[in-house]
CSV table of C-alpha atoms in Angstrom, one decimal:
chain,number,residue,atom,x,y,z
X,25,UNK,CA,40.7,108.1,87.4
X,26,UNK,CA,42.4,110.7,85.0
X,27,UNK,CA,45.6,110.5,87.1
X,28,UNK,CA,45.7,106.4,86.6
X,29,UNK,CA,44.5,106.6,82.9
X,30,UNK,CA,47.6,109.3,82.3
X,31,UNK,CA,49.7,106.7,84.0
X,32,UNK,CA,48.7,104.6,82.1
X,33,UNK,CA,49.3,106.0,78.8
X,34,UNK,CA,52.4,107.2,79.9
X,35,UNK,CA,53.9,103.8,80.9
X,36,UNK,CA,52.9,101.8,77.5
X,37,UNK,CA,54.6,105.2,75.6
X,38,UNK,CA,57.9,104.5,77.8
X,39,UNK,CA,58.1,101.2,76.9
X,40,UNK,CA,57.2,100.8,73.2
X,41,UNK,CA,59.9,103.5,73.4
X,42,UNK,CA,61.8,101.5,75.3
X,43,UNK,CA,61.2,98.2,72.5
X,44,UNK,CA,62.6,100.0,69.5
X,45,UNK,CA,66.0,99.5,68.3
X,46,UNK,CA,68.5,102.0,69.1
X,47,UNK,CA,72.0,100.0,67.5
X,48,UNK,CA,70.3,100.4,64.3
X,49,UNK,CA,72.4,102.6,61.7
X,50,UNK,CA,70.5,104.6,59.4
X,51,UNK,CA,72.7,105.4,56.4
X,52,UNK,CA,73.2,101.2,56.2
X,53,UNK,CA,72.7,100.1,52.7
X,54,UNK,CA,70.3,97.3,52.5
X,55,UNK,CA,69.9,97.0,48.7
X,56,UNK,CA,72.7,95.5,46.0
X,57,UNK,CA,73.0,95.2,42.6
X,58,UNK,CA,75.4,93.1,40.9
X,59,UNK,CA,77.1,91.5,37.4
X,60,UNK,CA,78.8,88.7,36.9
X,61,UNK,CA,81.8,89.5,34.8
X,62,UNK,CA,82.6,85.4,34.2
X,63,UNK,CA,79.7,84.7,32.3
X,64,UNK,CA,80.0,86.9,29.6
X,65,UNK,CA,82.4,84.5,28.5
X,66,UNK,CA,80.4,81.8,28.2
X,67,UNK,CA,78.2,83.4,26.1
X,68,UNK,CA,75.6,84.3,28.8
X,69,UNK,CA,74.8,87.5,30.9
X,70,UNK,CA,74.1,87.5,34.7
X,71,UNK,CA,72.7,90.3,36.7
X,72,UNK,CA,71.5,89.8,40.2
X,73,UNK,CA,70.5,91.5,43.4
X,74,UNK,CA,70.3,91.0,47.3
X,75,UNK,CA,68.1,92.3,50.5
X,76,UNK,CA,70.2,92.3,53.1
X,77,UNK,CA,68.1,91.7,55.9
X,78,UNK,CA,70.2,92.0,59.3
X,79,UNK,CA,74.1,91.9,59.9
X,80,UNK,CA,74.6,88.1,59.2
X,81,UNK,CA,71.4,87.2,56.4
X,82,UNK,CA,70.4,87.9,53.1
X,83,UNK,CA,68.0,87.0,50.1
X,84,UNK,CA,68.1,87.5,46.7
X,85,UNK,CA,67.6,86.9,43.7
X,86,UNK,CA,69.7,85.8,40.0
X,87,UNK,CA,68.4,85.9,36.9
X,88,UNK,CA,70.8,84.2,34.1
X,89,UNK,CA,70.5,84.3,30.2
X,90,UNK,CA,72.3,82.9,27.1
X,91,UNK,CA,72.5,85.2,24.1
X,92,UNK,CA,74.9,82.7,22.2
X,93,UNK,CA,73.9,79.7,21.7
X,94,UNK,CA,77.5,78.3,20.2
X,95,UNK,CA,79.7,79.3,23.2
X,96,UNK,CA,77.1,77.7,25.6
X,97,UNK,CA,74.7,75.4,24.7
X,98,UNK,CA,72.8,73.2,26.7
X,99,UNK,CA,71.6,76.1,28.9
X,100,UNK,CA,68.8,78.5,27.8
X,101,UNK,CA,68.4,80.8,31.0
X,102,UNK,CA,67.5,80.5,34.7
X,103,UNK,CA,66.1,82.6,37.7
X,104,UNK,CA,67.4,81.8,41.1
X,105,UNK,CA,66.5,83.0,44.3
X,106,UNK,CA,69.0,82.7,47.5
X,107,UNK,CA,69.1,82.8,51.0
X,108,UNK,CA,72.9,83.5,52.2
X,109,UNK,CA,74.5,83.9,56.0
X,110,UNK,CA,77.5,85.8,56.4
X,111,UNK,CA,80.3,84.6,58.3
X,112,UNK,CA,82.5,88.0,58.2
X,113,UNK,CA,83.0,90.7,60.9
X,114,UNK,CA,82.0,93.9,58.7
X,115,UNK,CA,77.9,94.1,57.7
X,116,UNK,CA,77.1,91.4,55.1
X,117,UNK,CA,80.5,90.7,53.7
X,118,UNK,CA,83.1,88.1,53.6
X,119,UNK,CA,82.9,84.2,53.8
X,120,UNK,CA,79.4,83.0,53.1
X,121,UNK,CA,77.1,79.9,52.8
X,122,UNK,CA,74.1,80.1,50.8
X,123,UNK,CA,71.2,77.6,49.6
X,124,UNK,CA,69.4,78.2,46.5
X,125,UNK,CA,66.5,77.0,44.0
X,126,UNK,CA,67.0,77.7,40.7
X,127,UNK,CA,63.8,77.3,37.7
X,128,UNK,CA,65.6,76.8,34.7
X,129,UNK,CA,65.2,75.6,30.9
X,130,UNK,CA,67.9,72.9,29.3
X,131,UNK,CA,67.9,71.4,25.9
X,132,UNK,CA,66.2,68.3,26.4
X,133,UNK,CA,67.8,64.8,25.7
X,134,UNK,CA,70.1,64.6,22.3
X,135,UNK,CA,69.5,61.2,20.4
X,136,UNK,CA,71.8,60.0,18.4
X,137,UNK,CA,71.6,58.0,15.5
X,138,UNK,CA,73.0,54.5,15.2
X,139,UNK,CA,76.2,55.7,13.5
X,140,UNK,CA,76.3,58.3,16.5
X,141,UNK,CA,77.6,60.9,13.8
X,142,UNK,CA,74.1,62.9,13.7
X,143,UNK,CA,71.6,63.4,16.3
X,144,UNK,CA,67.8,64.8,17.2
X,145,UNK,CA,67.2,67.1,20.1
X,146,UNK,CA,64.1,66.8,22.2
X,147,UNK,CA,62.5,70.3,23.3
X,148,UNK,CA,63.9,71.9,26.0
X,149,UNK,CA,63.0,71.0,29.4
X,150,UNK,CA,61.7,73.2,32.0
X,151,UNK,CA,62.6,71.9,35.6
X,152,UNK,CA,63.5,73.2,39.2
X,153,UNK,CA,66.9,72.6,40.7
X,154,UNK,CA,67.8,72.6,44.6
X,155,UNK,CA,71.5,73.0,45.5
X,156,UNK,CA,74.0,75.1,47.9
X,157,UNK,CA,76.9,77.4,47.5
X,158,UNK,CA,80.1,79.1,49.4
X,159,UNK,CA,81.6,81.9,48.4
X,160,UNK,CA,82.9,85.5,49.4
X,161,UNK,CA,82.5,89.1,49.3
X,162,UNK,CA,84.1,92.4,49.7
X,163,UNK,CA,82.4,95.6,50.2
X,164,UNK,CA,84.7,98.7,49.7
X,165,UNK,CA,83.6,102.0,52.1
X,166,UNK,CA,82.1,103.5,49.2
X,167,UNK,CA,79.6,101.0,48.4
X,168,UNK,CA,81.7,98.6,45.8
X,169,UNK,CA,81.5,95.0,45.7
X,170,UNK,CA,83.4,92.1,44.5
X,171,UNK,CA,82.2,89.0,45.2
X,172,UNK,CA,83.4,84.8,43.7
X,173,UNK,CA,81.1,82.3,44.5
X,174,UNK,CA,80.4,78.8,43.7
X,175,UNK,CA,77.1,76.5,43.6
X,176,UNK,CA,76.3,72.9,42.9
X,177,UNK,CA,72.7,71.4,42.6
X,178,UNK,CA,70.6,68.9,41.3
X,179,UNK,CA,67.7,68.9,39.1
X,180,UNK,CA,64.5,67.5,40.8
X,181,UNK,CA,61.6,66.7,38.6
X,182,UNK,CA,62.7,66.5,34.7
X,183,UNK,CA,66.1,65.4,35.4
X,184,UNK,CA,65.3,62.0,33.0
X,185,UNK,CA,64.4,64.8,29.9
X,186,UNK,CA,67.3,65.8,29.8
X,187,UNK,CA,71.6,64.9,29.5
X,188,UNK,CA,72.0,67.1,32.4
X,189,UNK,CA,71.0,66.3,36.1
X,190,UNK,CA,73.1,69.2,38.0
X,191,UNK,CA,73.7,72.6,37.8
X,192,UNK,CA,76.4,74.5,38.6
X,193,UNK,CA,76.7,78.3,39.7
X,194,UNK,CA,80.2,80.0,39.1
X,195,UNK,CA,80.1,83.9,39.6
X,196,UNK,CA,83.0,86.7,39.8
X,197,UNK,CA,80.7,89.5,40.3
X,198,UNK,CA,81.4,93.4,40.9
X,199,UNK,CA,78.4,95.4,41.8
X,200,UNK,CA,77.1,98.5,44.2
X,201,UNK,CA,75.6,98.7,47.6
X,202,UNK,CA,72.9,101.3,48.4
């Protein structure tokens, strides 16, 4: 009975053993943090960063805020989280695809007078968007990353509160892998 319940234990050992993975490296960096240089000009900052979660897949997450109000002004500040797939040959880099919701806040609907020379803002509008995105990324051997992307969606619920009904994500981003 011993002999069978050694067996026994030795058998499941050998293959939960055998189940783990063995392709796996261990110095791969899974984390990333990134800026987008584009936005600054715009009068907004953008800082974001990704999982990586196997060779091809990612999430993440955006968050986007305007600090000058005359350089962009319709937009107040958003937080978008991603999903991405990677088309490229090297670990999570080069051509991707990526869908994303976005929670955002937009000054609400301008009125305009009957002249059309002055006008009254309504308060800003809170809504969620839904869209989809391309872009690309390189990753250097030391951990540096450039990455352009580009992302159009549309607003779903509030979309009638407001002059806008789209958003639009445009990112030249450098960052670091670790």
């Amino acid at each position: 009975m011993k002999n069978k319940l050694l067996a026994l234990i030795i058998l499941c050992t050998f293959y939960s053993l055998n189940a783990q993975e063995t392709d796996a490296d261990p110095y791969q960096k899974n984390n990333e943090i990134k800026v987008n240089l584009f936005t600054p000009l715009t009068g907004a900052v953008e800082v974001g960063y990704e999982r990586f979660l196997n060779k091809n897949t990612s999430v993440g997450i955006s968050g986007f805020f305007v600090f000058d109000n005359r350089k962009e002004e319709d937009m107040n500040y958003y937080i978008s989280p991603y999903y991405r797939y990677y088309f490229g040959k090297k670990y999570d880099s080069g051509f991707f695809a990526e869908g994303f919701g976005m929670f955002t806040s937009i000054d609400g609907k301008k009125i305009y007078s009957a002249d059309h020379l002055t006008f009254t803002e309504n308060t800003d509008v809170n809504d969620v968007a839904l869209g989809a995105g391309l872009g690309w990324k390189l990753v250097t051997k030391k951990g540096f990353v450039c990455e352009a992307n580009a992302g159009y969606g549309r607003l779903i619920f509030n979309a009638d509160k407001t002059d806008h009904d789209q958003v639009l994500r445009l990112g030249l981003s450098i960052g670091y892998r670790f």
